[in-house]
Coordinates of C-alpha atoms in Angstrom, one line a residue:
X1 CA -3.8 8.1 18.0
X2 CA -4.1 4.9 15.7
X3 CA -2.4 2.3 17.4
X4 CA -0.1 -0.6 15.8
X5 CA 1.0 -4.2 17.7
X6 CA 4.1 -6.0 18.3
X7 CA 4.3 -9.7 17.3
X8 CA 7.0 -12.0 18.6
X9 CA 9.0 -14.2 16.0
X10 CA 11.3 -17.2 16.6
X11 CA 13.6 -15.3 13.6
X12 CA 13.3 -11.9 13.8
X13 CA 12.6 -11.0 17.5
X14 CA 10.1 -8.1 17.7
X15 CA 7.9 -7.1 14.7
X16 CA 5.7 -4.0 14.5
X17 CA 2.8 -4.0 12.8
X18 CA 0.8 -0.7 11.9
X19 CA -2.5 -0.1 13.0
X20 CA -3.3 -1.0 9.0
X21 CA -1.5 -4.2 9.2
X22 CA -3.1 -5.0 12.3
X23 CA -6.7 -4.8 10.7
X24 CA -5.4 -7.5 7.6
X25 CA -3.9 -9.9 9.9
X26 CA -7.0 -10.0 12.0
X27 CA -9.4 -10.4 8.9
X28 CA -11.0 -14.3 8.2
X29 CA -9.0 -14.9 5.1
X30 CA -5.2 -13.9 6.9
X31 CA -6.1 -16.2 9.5
X32 CA -6.6 -18.7 7.4
X33 CA -2.5 -19.1 7.1
X34 CA -2.3 -20.4 10.6
X35 CA -3.3 -23.4 9.1
X36 CA -1.7 -24.1 5.8
X37 CA 1.8 -25.3 5.8
X38 CA 4.6 -23.6 4.1
X39 CA 5.9 -27.1 2.9
X40 CA 3.1 -29.2 2.2
X41 CA 4.0 -32.9 3.5
X42 CA 7.9 -32.1 4.9
X43 CA 6.3 -32.1 8.4
X44 CA 6.0 -36.2 7.7
X45 CA 9.8 -36.6 7.5
X46 CA 11.1 -33.2 9.3
X47 CA 8.6 -33.4 12.2
X48 CA 9.5 -29.7 13.6
X49 CA 9.6 -28.2 10.1
X50 CA 5.8 -27.4 10.6
X51 CA 6.3 -23.4 9.7
X52 CA 2.9 -22.2 8.5
X53 CA 2.4 -19.4 5.8
X54 CA 1.3 -17.2 8.7
X55 CA 4.6 -16.6 10.2
X56 CA 6.2 -16.5 7.2
X57 CA 4.2 -13.8 5.5
X58 CA 5.0 -11.8 8.7
X59 CA 8.8 -12.5 8.7
X60 CA 8.6 -11.5 4.5
X61 CA 6.8 -8.4 5.7
X62 CA 9.3 -7.1 7.8
X63 CA 12.3 -8.1 5.7
X64 CA 10.9 -6.5 2.7
X65 CA 10.2 -3.3 4.6
X66 CA 13.7 -3.2 5.8
X67 CA 14.9 -3.4 2.2
X68 CA 13.0 -0.5 1.0
X69 CA 13.9 1.5 4.0
X70 CA 17.7 1.0 3.7
X71 CA 18.1 1.4 0.4
X72 CA 16.2 4.8 0.1
X73 CA 18.2 6.1 3.7
X74 CA 21.3 5.3 1.7
X75 CA 20.4 6.6 -1.9
X76 CA 21.4 10.3 -2.8
X77 CA 19.1 13.5 -2.9
X78 CA 19.6 13.4 -6.7
X79 CA 18.7 9.8 -6.9
X80 CA 15.5 10.1 -4.0
X81 CA 14.7 12.8 -6.8
X82 CA 14.7 11.1 -9.6
X83 CA 13.1 7.9 -7.6
X84 CA 9.8 10.0 -6.5
X85 CA 9.6 11.6 -9.8
X86 CA 8.9 8.4 -11.1
X87 CA 6.1 7.4 -8.9
X88 CA 4.5 11.1 -8.7
X89 CA 3.7 10.1 -12.2
X90 CA 2.3 6.7 -11.4
X91 CA 0.2 8.3 -8.6
X92 CA -1.2 10.8 -10.9
X93 CA -2.4 8.3 -13.1
X94 CA -3.9 6.6 -9.9
X95 CA -5.5 9.3 -8.5
X96 CA -7.5 10.2 -12.0
X97 CA -8.5 6.6 -12.4
X98 CA -9.9 6.6 -8.5
X99 CA -11.6 10.1 -9.8
X100 CA -13.7 7.6 -12.2
X101 CA -14.9 5.2 -10.4
X102 CA -17.9 6.8 -9.0
X103 CA -19.0 4.2 -6.9
X104 CA -15.6 3.8 -4.9
X105 CA -15.3 7.8 -4.2
X106 CA -19.2 7.8 -2.8
X107 CA -18.7 4.8 -0.7
X108 CA -14.7 5.0 0.7
X109 CA -14.1 8.8 0.1
X110 CA -18.0 10.5 0.8
X111 CA -18.4 11.2 -2.6
X112 CA -15.8 13.2 -2.6
X113 CA -13.3 13.1 -5.5
X114 CA -9.4 12.7 -4.7
X115 CA -7.3 15.9 -6.1
X116 CA -4.5 15.5 -4.5
X117 CA -2.2 13.3 -1.7
X118 CA -3.7 12.8 1.5
X119 CA -2.9 14.2 4.4
X120 CA -2.5 11.9 7.0
X121 CA -1.9 11.6 10.6
X122 CA 2.1 10.0 11.7
X123 CA 1.9 7.9 14.3
X124 CA 4.7 6.7 16.2
X125 CA 5.2 3.4 13.8
X126 CA 4.1 5.8 10.9
X127 CA 6.9 8.2 11.6
X128 CA 9.7 5.2 12.4
X129 CA 9.0 4.0 8.6
X130 CA 10.1 7.1 7.2
X131 CA 14.3 7.6 6.6
X132 CA 15.5 10.7 7.8
X133 CA 16.6 11.9 4.4
X134 CA 13.4 11.6 2.8
X135 CA 12.3 15.4 1.4
X136 CA 9.2 16.8 3.2
X137 CA 7.2 17.0 0.3
X138 CA 7.5 13.3 -0.7
X139 CA 7.0 11.7 2.9
X140 CA 3.5 11.1 2.5
X141 CA 4.2 9.0 -0.9
X142 CA 7.2 7.4 0.7
X143 CA 4.3 5.8 3.5
X144 CA 2.1 5.1 0.8
X145 CA 4.8 3.0 -0.8
X146 CA 6.4 1.3 2.1
X147 CA 3.1 0.3 3.2
X148 CA 2.3 -1.0 0.2
X149 CA 5.5 -3.0 0.0
X150 CA 4.7 -3.9 3.8
X151 CA 1.0 -5.4 2.6
X152 CA 2.1 -7.0 -0.3
X153 CA 4.5 -9.2 1.4
X154 CA 2.2 -9.5 4.2
X155 CA -0.8 -11.0 1.4
X156 CA 2.1 -12.8 -0.8
X157 CA 1.2 -16.2 0.0
X158 CA -2.8 -15.6 0.7
X159 CA -4.2 -17.4 -2.5
X160 CA -2.6 -20.9 -1.7
X161 CA -4.9 -24.0 -1.7
X162 CA -4.8 -26.8 1.5
X163 CA -1.2 -28.0 1.3
X164 CA 0.0 -25.5 -1.5
X165 CA 1.4 -26.6 -4.8
X166 CA 0.8 -30.4 -4.4
X167 CA -2.8 -29.8 -4.4
X168 CA -2.7 -27.0 -7.2
X169 CA -0.8 -29.7 -9.5
X170 CA -3.3 -32.2 -8.6
X171 CA -6.2 -30.0 -9.5
X172 CA -4.7 -28.5 -12.7
X173 CA -3.8 -32.0 -14.1
X174 CA -7.6 -33.4 -13.8
X175 CA -8.7 -30.3 -15.4
X176 CA -6.3 -30.8 -18.4
X177 CA -7.4 -34.9 -18.6
X178 CA -11.4 -33.7 -18.3
X179 CA -11.7 -30.6 -19.7
X180 CA -12.4 -31.9 -23.3
X181 CA -14.0 -35.4 -22.0
X182 CA -17.8 -36.1 -22.9
X183 CA -19.4 -35.1 -19.5
X184 CA -22.7 -33.8 -20.7
X185 CA -24.7 -36.1 -17.9
X186 CA -22.0 -35.3 -15.6
X187 CA -22.8 -32.2 -13.2
X188 CA -20.4 -32.8 -10.8
X189 CA -17.5 -32.7 -13.6
X190 CA -19.6 -30.1 -15.6
X191 CA -19.3 -27.9 -12.4
X192 CA -15.7 -28.7 -12.0
X193 CA -14.4 -27.5 -15.5
X194 CA -17.0 -24.4 -15.4
X195 CA -15.3 -23.3 -12.0
X196 CA -11.5 -24.3 -12.9
X197 CA -11.6 -22.7 -15.9
X198 CA -11.3 -19.1 -14.7
X199 CA -7.7 -20.4 -12.9
X200 CA -6.3 -22.8 -15.3
X201 CA -6.4 -21.1 -18.9
X202 CA -3.8 -18.9 -19.6
X203 CA 0.0 -18.3 -18.1
X204 CA -1.2 -17.8 -14.3
X205 CA -1.1 -19.9 -11.7
X206 CA -4.1 -20.7 -9.3
X207 CA -2.6 -19.5 -6.1
X208 CA -1.6 -16.5 -7.7
X209 CA -5.2 -15.4 -8.8
X210 CA -6.7 -16.6 -5.8
X211 CA -4.0 -14.0 -4.3
X212 CA -5.0 -11.2 -6.2
X213 CA -9.1 -11.9 -5.4
X214 CA -8.2 -12.4 -1.8
X215 CA -6.0 -9.8 -1.1
X216 CA -8.4 -7.1 -3.1
X217 CA -10.9 -8.7 -1.0
X218 CA -9.4 -8.1 2.1
X219 CA -8.0 -4.6 1.5
X220 CA -11.2 -3.4 0.1
X221 CA -13.4 -4.5 3.3
X222 CA -11.0 -3.1 5.5
X223 CA -11.7 0.3 4.5
X224 CA -14.6 1.6 6.4
X225 CA -17.2 3.7 4.3
X226 CA -17.5 7.0 4.9
X227 CA -20.2 9.9 4.7
X228 CA -19.8 13.3 3.0
X229 CA -18.7 15.3 6.0
X230 CA -16.6 12.4 7.9
X231 CA -13.0 13.6 9.2
X232 CA -12.0 9.8 8.1
X233 CA -11.4 10.9 4.2
X234 CA -7.7 11.2 4.2
X235 CA -7.1 7.9 6.4
X236 CA -9.6 6.3 3.8
X237 CA -7.5 8.1 0.5
X238 CA -4.3 6.9 1.7
X239 CA -5.5 2.9 2.1
X240 CA -7.2 3.0 -1.3
X241 CA -3.8 4.4 -2.4
X242 CA -1.9 1.1 -1.0
X243 CA -4.7 -0.7 -2.3
X244 CA -4.5 0.4 -5.9
X245 CA -0.6 0.2 -5.2
X246 CA -0.8 -3.8 -4.0
X247 CA -2.6 -4.4 -7.0
X248 CA 0.0 -2.8 -9.4
X249 CA 2.5 -4.3 -7.4
X250 CA 1.1 -8.0 -7.5
X251 CA 0.7 -7.1 -11.6
X252 CA 4.3 -5.9 -12.0
X253 CA 2.3 -2.9 -13.4
X254 CA 4.7 0.5 -14.8
X255 CA 6.9 1.2 -12.5
X256 CA 5.7 -0.9 -9.7
X257 CA 7.7 -4.1 -11.3
X258 CA 10.6 -2.6 -9.5
X259 CA 9.2 -2.8 -6.2
X260 CA 7.5 -6.3 -7.0
X261 CA 11.2 -7.5 -6.9
X262 CA 11.4 -6.8 -3.2
X263 CA 9.1 -9.6 -2.9
X264 CA 9.6 -12.1 -5.6
X265 CA 13.1 -12.0 -7.2
X266 CA 16.7 -13.8 -6.5
X267 CA 17.1 -12.2 -3.0
X268 CA 13.8 -10.8 -1.7
X269 CA 11.8 -10.9 1.6
X270 CA 10.2 -13.6 0.8
X271 CA 13.4 -16.3 0.1
X272 CA 15.6 -14.3 2.7
X273 CA 13.1 -15.5 5.3
X274 CA 12.1 -19.2 4.6
X275 CA 15.9 -19.7 4.1
X276 CA 16.5 -19.6 7.7
X277 CA 12.8 -20.2 8.8
X278 CA 12.5 -23.7 6.9
X279 CA 16.1 -25.3 7.6
X280 CA 16.0 -24.0 11.6
X281 CA 12.4 -25.6 11.7
X282 CA 14.0 -28.5 10.2
X283 CA 16.1 -29.3 12.8
X284 CA 19.8 -27.9 10.9
X285 CA 22.1 -26.3 13.4
X286 CA 23.0 -23.9 10.2
X287 CA 22.4 -20.4 12.4
X288 CA 20.7 -17.7 11.1
X289 CA 21.6 -15.6 7.5
X290 CA 23.9 -12.4 8.0
X291 CA 20.6 -10.3 7.4
X292 CA 21.9 -7.2 8.9
X293 CA 25.2 -7.3 6.3
X294 CA 23.1 -7.6 3.2
X295 CA 20.0 -5.1 3.9
X296 CA 21.5 -2.5 5.8
X297 CA 23.8 -0.9 3.5
X298 CA 21.6 -1.6 0.5
X299 CA 21.0 1.5 -2.0
X300 CA 18.6 2.6 -4.1
X301 CA 20.1 3.5 -7.7
X302 CA 18.1 4.9 -10.5
X303 CA 19.7 4.4 -13.8
X304 CA 18.4 5.3 -17.1
X305 CA 14.7 5.7 -15.6
X306 CA 15.0 1.6 -14.1
X307 CA 14.8 1.2 -10.4
X308 CA 17.3 -1.3 -8.7
X309 CA 17.6 -2.2 -4.7
X310 CA 21.2 -2.6 -4.7
X311 CA 23.1 -4.9 -2.4
X312 CA 27.1 -3.7 -1.3
X313 CA 30.1 -5.3 -2.9
X314 CA 31.4 -5.7 0.6
X315 CA 28.7 -7.9 1.1
X316 CA 28.7 -10.4 -1.5
X317 CA 30.2 -13.4 0.8
X318 CA 26.8 -12.9 3.0
X319 CA 24.6 -12.6 -0.5
X320 CA 27.0 -16.2 -1.5
X321 CA 26.0 -17.6 1.8
X322 CA 22.1 -16.8 0.9
X323 CA 22.1 -18.4 -2.1
X324 CA 24.1 -21.8 -0.5
X325 CA 21.6 -22.1 2.0
X326 CA 18.7 -21.6 -0.2
X327 CA 20.1 -23.9 -2.2
X328 CA 20.7 -26.5 0.4
X329 CA 17.1 -26.4 2.2
X330 CA 16.2 -27.6 -1.1
X331 CA 18.6 -29.8 -1.4
X332 CA 18.3 -31.5 2.0
X333 CA 14.4 -30.8 3.0
X334 CA 12.4 -30.2 -0.1
X335 CA 13.9 -32.8 -2.2
X336 CA 14.7 -35.6 0.3
X337 CA 13.4 -38.7 -1.1
X338 CA 10.8 -39.5 1.3
X339 CA 9.7 -35.9 0.8
X340 CA 9.4 -36.3 -2.7
X341 CA 7.4 -39.9 -2.0
X342 CA 4.9 -38.2 0.2
X343 CA 4.0 -34.9 -1.7
X344 CA 3.4 -37.7 -4.5
X345 CA 1.1 -39.8 -2.5
X346 CA -0.5 -36.9 -1.7
X347 CA -1.2 -35.6 -5.1
X348 CA -2.0 -39.3 -6.3
X349 CA -5.0 -39.1 -3.6
X350 CA -5.7 -36.1 -4.4
X351 CA -6.3 -36.7 -8.0
X352 CA -7.9 -39.8 -7.8
X353 CA -10.5 -38.9 -5.4
X354 CA -11.2 -35.5 -7.7
X355 CA -11.8 -38.1 -10.7
X356 CA -14.2 -40.0 -8.4
X357 CA -16.2 -37.8 -7.9
X358 CA -16.7 -36.0 -11.0
X359 CA -17.3 -39.7 -12.4
X360 CA -20.3 -39.3 -10.4
X361 CA -23.3 -38.5 -12.6
X362 CA -25.7 -36.8 -9.8
X363 CA -24.5 -34.1 -7.9
X364 CA -24.7 -34.3 -4.1
X365 CA -27.6 -32.7 -2.2
X366 CA -25.9 -29.0 -1.6
X367 CA -26.0 -28.7 2.5
X368 CA -28.4 -26.2 3.7
X369 CA -25.9 -24.3 5.5
X370 CA -24.2 -22.0 3.0
X371 CA -21.5 -21.0 5.0
X372 CA -20.1 -24.5 5.7
X373 CA -17.5 -25.7 3.0
X374 CA -18.4 -29.2 1.9
X375 CA -17.2 -32.1 3.6
X376 CA -15.5 -33.8 0.6
X377 CA -13.3 -33.6 -1.8
X378 CA -15.3 -30.9 -3.9
X379 CA -14.6 -28.3 -1.3
X380 CA -11.3 -27.9 -3.1
X381 CA -13.3 -26.3 -5.3
X382 CA -16.0 -24.9 -3.5
X383 CA -14.5 -21.6 -2.2
X384 CA -13.3 -20.8 -5.9
X385 CA -17.0 -20.8 -7.3
X386 CA -19.1 -17.3 -8.2
X387 CA -20.9 -16.6 -4.2
X388 CA -21.4 -13.4 -2.4
X389 CA -18.4 -12.3 -1.5
X390 CA -19.5 -13.0 2.9
X391 CA -20.1 -16.5 2.0
X392 CA -17.1 -16.7 -0.2
X393 CA -14.8 -15.2 2.6
X394 CA -16.4 -18.3 5.2
X395 CA -15.6 -20.7 2.9
X396 CA -12.3 -19.5 2.0
X397 CA -11.4 -19.3 5.9
X398 CA -12.0 -23.2 6.3
X399 CA -9.4 -23.9 3.0
X400 CA -6.7 -25.3 4.7
X401 CA -4.9 -28.4 5.4
X402 CA -6.6 -29.5 8.9
X403 CA -10.0 -29.5 6.6
X404 CA -8.5 -31.2 4.0
X405 CA -6.7 -33.9 6.2
X406 CA -10.0 -34.3 8.0
X407 CA -11.9 -35.1 5.3
X408 CA -9.0 -37.8 3.9
X409 CA -9.3 -39.5 7.2
X410 CA -13.4 -39.3 6.8
X411 CA -13.1 -41.4 4.0
X412 CA -10.2 -43.6 4.5
X413 CA -11.5 -45.0 7.6
X414 CA -15.4 -45.1 6.0
X415 CA -14.7 -46.6 2.3
X416 CA -11.2 -47.9 2.8
X417 CA -10.2 -49.4 6.4
X418 CA -10.2 -53.4 6.5
X419 CA -12.4 -53.4 3.4
X420 CA -11.8 -56.4 1.7
X421 CA -14.0 -56.3 -1.1
X422 CA -11.6 -54.0 -3.0
X423 CA -10.0 -56.1 -5.3
X424 CA -6.0 -56.4 -5.2
X425 CA -4.4 -54.0 -7.9
X426 CA -7.6 -52.3 -9.1
X427 CA -7.5 -48.0 -8.7
X428 CA -9.3 -48.1 -5.5
X429 CA -6.6 -50.6 -4.3
X430 CA -3.8 -48.6 -5.3
X431 CA -5.4 -45.5 -3.5
X432 CA -6.1 -47.5 -0.2
X433 CA -2.5 -47.9 0.1
X434 CA -1.4 -44.4 -0.4
X435 CA -4.4 -43.4 1.9
X436 CA -2.9 -46.0 4.4
X437 CA 1.0 -44.6 4.1
X438 CA -0.3 -40.9 4.4
X439 CA -2.8 -40.9 7.2
X440 CA -1.2 -43.9 9.1
X441 CA 2.5 -43.8 8.5
X442 CA 2.1 -47.6 7.0
X443 CA 4.9 -48.2 4.4
X444 CA 3.6 -49.3 1.0
X445 CA 5.6 -47.6 -1.0
X446 CA 9.7 -48.1 -1.5
X447 CA 12.7 -46.1 -2.1
X448 CA 15.3 -47.1 -4.7
X449 CA 17.0 -44.2 -4.8
X450 CA 17.7 -42.3 -1.3
X451 CA 21.3 -40.8 -1.9
X452 CA 23.4 -39.9 -5.0
X453 CA 25.1 -43.0 -4.1
X454 CA 22.4 -45.0 -5.6
X455 CA 22.1 -43.2 -8.9
X456 CA 25.7 -43.9 -9.2
X457 CA 24.8 -47.4 -10.0
X458 CA 22.7 -46.4 -12.8
X459 CA 24.6 -43.5 -14.1
X460 CA 27.4 -46.0 -13.9
X461 CA 25.8 -48.4 -15.8
X462 CA 24.8 -45.9 -18.4
X463 CA 28.1 -44.8 -19.2
X464 CA 29.7 -48.2 -19.8
X465 CA 27.1 -48.6 -22.3
X466 CA 28.0 -45.6 -23.9
X467 CA 31.9 -46.7 -23.6
X468 CA 30.8 -50.1 -25.5
X469 CA 29.5 -48.7 -28.2
X470 CA 31.4 -45.1 -28.3
X471 CA 31.9 -45.8 -32.2
X472 CA 28.6 -45.4 -32.8
X473 CA 28.5 -42.2 -31.1
X474 CA 31.3 -41.2 -33.4
X475 CA 30.4 -42.5 -36.6
X476 CA 27.1 -40.6 -36.1
X477 CA 29.2 -36.9 -35.3
X478 CA 31.4 -38.3 -38.8
X479 CA 28.1 -38.3 -40.5
X480 CA 26.5 -35.2 -39.3
X481 CA 29.6 -33.0 -39.8
X482 CA 29.7 -34.6 -43.2
X483 CA 26.0 -33.1 -43.8
X484 CA 26.5 -30.0 -42.4
X485 CA 23.8 -29.8 -40.4
X486 CA 22.3 -29.8 -36.9
X487 CA 25.5 -28.0 -35.4
X488 CA 24.1 -27.8 -31.8
X489 CA 23.5 -31.5 -31.6
X490 CA 26.2 -32.3 -32.9
X491 CA 28.1 -30.2 -30.3
X492 CA 25.9 -31.8 -27.5
X493 CA 26.9 -35.1 -28.5
X494 CA 30.5 -34.5 -28.7
X495 CA 30.7 -33.2 -25.5
X496 CA 28.6 -36.4 -24.1
X497 CA 31.1 -38.1 -25.7
X498 CA 34.2 -36.5 -23.7
X499 CA 32.2 -36.3 -20.6
X500 CA 31.6 -40.0 -20.5
X501 CA 35.4 -40.7 -21.5
X502 CA 36.4 -38.2 -19.0
X503 CA 34.3 -39.4 -16.1
X504 CA 34.7 -35.3 -14.5
X505 CA 31.5 -33.5 -15.2
X506 CA 29.2 -34.8 -12.9
X507 CA 26.4 -37.4 -14.0
X508 CA 26.3 -38.2 -17.2
X509 CA 22.2 -38.5 -17.0
X510 CA 22.4 -35.1 -15.7
X511 CA 23.5 -33.6 -19.1
X512 CA 21.4 -36.2 -20.7
X513 CA 18.4 -35.0 -19.2
X514 CA 19.4 -31.3 -19.5
X515 CA 20.0 -31.5 -23.2
X516 CA 17.7 -34.8 -24.5
X517 CA 15.8 -32.3 -26.6
X518 CA 18.4 -31.0 -28.1
X519 CA 20.4 -33.7 -29.1
X520 CA 17.0 -35.1 -30.3
X521 CA 16.5 -38.0 -27.6
X522 CA 12.9 -37.8 -27.8
X523 CA 10.7 -38.4 -24.6
X524 CA 13.7 -39.1 -22.6
X525 CA 11.8 -39.3 -19.1
X526 CA 8.6 -41.0 -21.0
X527 CA 11.4 -43.9 -21.9
X528 CA 13.2 -43.7 -19.0
X529 CA 10.0 -44.8 -16.7
X530 CA 8.8 -47.3 -19.0
X531 CA 12.4 -49.0 -18.6
X532 CA 11.8 -48.7 -15.1
X533 CA 8.5 -50.4 -14.9
X534 CA 9.8 -53.4 -17.3
X535 CA 13.3 -53.7 -15.2
X536 CA 11.3 -53.9 -12.1
X537 CA 9.1 -56.9 -13.2
X538 CA 11.8 -58.8 -15.1
X539 CA 14.2 -58.5 -12.0
X540 CA 11.9 -58.4 -8.8
X541 CA 10.0 -61.7 -9.6
X542 CA 9.0 -62.4 -5.9
X543 CA 6.6 -59.7 -5.6
X544 CA 4.0 -58.4 -7.3
X545 CA 3.9 -54.6 -7.8
X546 CA 1.3 -52.4 -8.0
X547 CA 2.7 -49.2 -8.8
X548 CA 6.0 -48.4 -10.3
X549 CA 7.0 -44.7 -10.3
X550 CA 9.7 -42.7 -11.5
X551 CA 9.7 -39.0 -10.5
X552 CA 12.1 -36.5 -12.2
X553 CA 13.1 -33.9 -10.0
X554 CA 16.1 -30.4 -10.9
X555 CA 16.7 -28.2 -8.2
X556 CA 16.6 -24.9 -9.3
X557 CA 20.1 -22.9 -8.2
X558 CA 18.1 -20.2 -7.6
X559 CA 19.3 -17.2 -9.5
X560 CA 17.1 -17.1 -12.5
X561 CA 17.1 -13.5 -12.1
X562 CA 20.0 -10.9 -11.2
X563 CA 21.2 -9.7 -7.6
X564 CA 22.6 -6.2 -8.7
X565 CA 25.1 -4.9 -6.6
X566 CA 26.5 -1.6 -6.4
X567 CA 30.5 -0.1 -5.4
X568 CA 31.7 3.2 -3.6
X569 CA 31.2 4.8 -7.3
X570 CA 27.8 3.7 -7.9
X571 CA 28.2 1.4 -10.5
X572 CA 26.2 -1.4 -10.7
X573 CA 26.8 -4.8 -11.4
X574 CA 25.5 -8.3 -10.8
X575 CA 26.3 -11.1 -8.8
X576 CA 27.3 -13.5 -11.9
X577 CA 29.7 -10.7 -13.0
X578 CA 31.4 -11.0 -9.7
X579 CA 31.1 -14.3 -8.0
X580 CA 31.4 -17.9 -9.3
X581 CA 28.6 -19.5 -7.0
X582 CA 26.6 -20.0 -9.8
X583 CA 28.8 -22.1 -11.4
X584 CA 29.7 -23.5 -8.2
X585 CA 25.9 -24.8 -7.3
X586 CA 25.5 -26.1 -10.9
X587 CA 28.2 -28.1 -10.7
X588 CA 27.2 -29.5 -7.1
X589 CA 23.3 -30.2 -8.6
X590 CA 24.8 -32.3 -11.5
X591 CA 26.0 -34.7 -9.0
X592 CA 22.2 -35.0 -7.3
X593 CA 19.9 -38.2 -8.8
X594 CA 18.0 -36.8 -11.9
X595 CA 15.0 -39.1 -10.7
X596 CA 13.6 -41.1 -7.9
X597 CA 11.8 -44.7 -8.3
X598 CA 9.2 -46.0 -5.7
X599 CA 7.5 -49.0 -6.0
X600 CA 4.3 -49.8 -4.3
X601 CA 4.4 -53.5 -2.8
X602 CA 4.0 -55.7 -0.4
X603 CA 7.9 -56.1 0.8
X604 CA 7.5 -57.9 4.3
X605 CA 10.7 -59.7 3.5
X606 CA 13.2 -56.9 2.2
X607 CA 13.4 -58.6 -1.3
X608 CA 13.8 -54.8 -2.9
X609 CA 16.6 -54.0 -0.9
X610 CA 18.5 -57.0 -1.8
X611 CA 17.7 -56.5 -5.2
X612 CA 18.4 -53.4 -5.3
X613 CA 21.7 -53.0 -6.9
X614 CA 20.8 -55.4 -9.5
X615 CA 18.0 -53.7 -10.6
X616 CA 19.2 -50.4 -10.8
X617 CA 22.5 -51.6 -12.5
X618 CA 19.7 -53.2 -15.0
X619 CA 18.0 -50.0 -15.2
X620 CA 21.1 -47.9 -16.6
X621 CA 21.9 -50.1 -19.1
X622 CA 18.6 -50.6 -20.4
X623 CA 19.1 -46.7 -20.4
X624 CA 22.2 -46.6 -22.1
X625 CA 21.2 -49.5 -24.8
X626 CA 18.3 -46.9 -25.9
X627 CA 20.0 -44.1 -25.8
X628 CA 22.5 -45.8 -28.2
X629 CA 19.8 -46.8 -30.7
X630 CA 18.6 -43.1 -31.0
X631 CA 21.8 -42.2 -32.5
X632 CA 21.6 -45.1 -34.8
X633 CA 18.1 -44.6 -36.2

């Protein structure tokens, strides 16, 4: 009898893992997630938010499993028949594909060719994963499907690099900058470009591609090779079918794209977990999401061959609560002005150090130890190169936040700490200031926009300029109407004028930023950034500023894909059909700062705080003037 394990979780309590899942979480690849933060530098602002992707992945698995289980438990017999018929065809194709892979069959199936679904032992945990309404002929297929969903949920974050998206953005920016540079004499740069081109060419993201690569490696390795007469044939075939299903879920192949929605959509196990976990771990007393009200009555519906996992209409208020919680977690935590600042600092540090390393013409002497990841910034891409699987697995096990933090500390204290030879205002000087703030909490960057009330000063100044010159806007509209062209543009500018006069539709800059391209206000973000730099130098004459940064941020309300509901007749509707929550959150987001301003300066006397309102007002005035100029051309 195979035995699973039970883990205690701070959000979901006791979580059961099958013996198959126990082997997954015991791998060095999965254990790396013990040391990869869920939210990068958030812990520097919210000290108790030290959520690791390990526990989040366990929680995601639990919720995705519950969503699938309950949806099938509440489905009608005819719907279950349609559902399993769809996946019966999918598995016929997968079995045929496996029969063509002679090397896999030889190693994992004892040279036997799979002809039908495996006959596997149903231990206590496996039995608990089968709803009592599943027909006997489909129980094995159901076990393969639910195990595949649970495994995919466990592994959905497995490919994230140290400090996750921040490092990924930094590496991609450097790659795009260097890919066309003349680097014939720089071995370091050639190696970097060669390795990263595999991950940064095309639409897919680094962590997604690494996730596929690592997931397949883990799920392949835990299937033990067998001989021709080994009794584990059925178990191995089961695990091979799970492996193929997980690959298809991540790739959204065929009917597996419907299962992918349980892991990645507007209402999925991933978001349901972190919308509670992140808020509680940040010290906010908001309680837990009502998981049972959302999940317990979920129902599987098959309509015109498409599969839907639907929430009951009676749970709409609980779903609205979830959507608001997720939105507020971004608004209050992820997009807190200090979190945006620390993320920017870390991203800048990584970019600067990578570019410094790439500028070296001689490749550093490689370590004699093939297993040890380089103790410099090149370790960020060392595990991504072509290496033997065992070497790569060991390198990836070290590819975590602690390794990168230690590398940054070593660089700072050996090259920058109390280094009087660094020229003030140079690139190395700015890098040293960033390292000091990130690693020593030594305040170097000053935030000009901490709350909406600060941004309102800029926005009000923009409105004043637009009102002063509204005749320019009206004249522009008159000309465009006479010429019968750019109807969408004139419609938007007319609405801009209305919003400015009525002063009742959120920040005017929020509207302008959203529609700037359609209104022919080109390079809006660049224009604002340049205005901020110029006005800072004009107003803050008492200080020497070394870096003036304008970061644009717009919170997604998290409803990019539909959330499906069903009524007592089994009719499907979406959240947008029955709720105004999307409009409410959109309006709220229009009252949030469109951008944040950070200034690197030695401000011991609080000059920036004293001149904040004057500076913000001047920035707004200049933005308004520049917008008017666009319509005078």
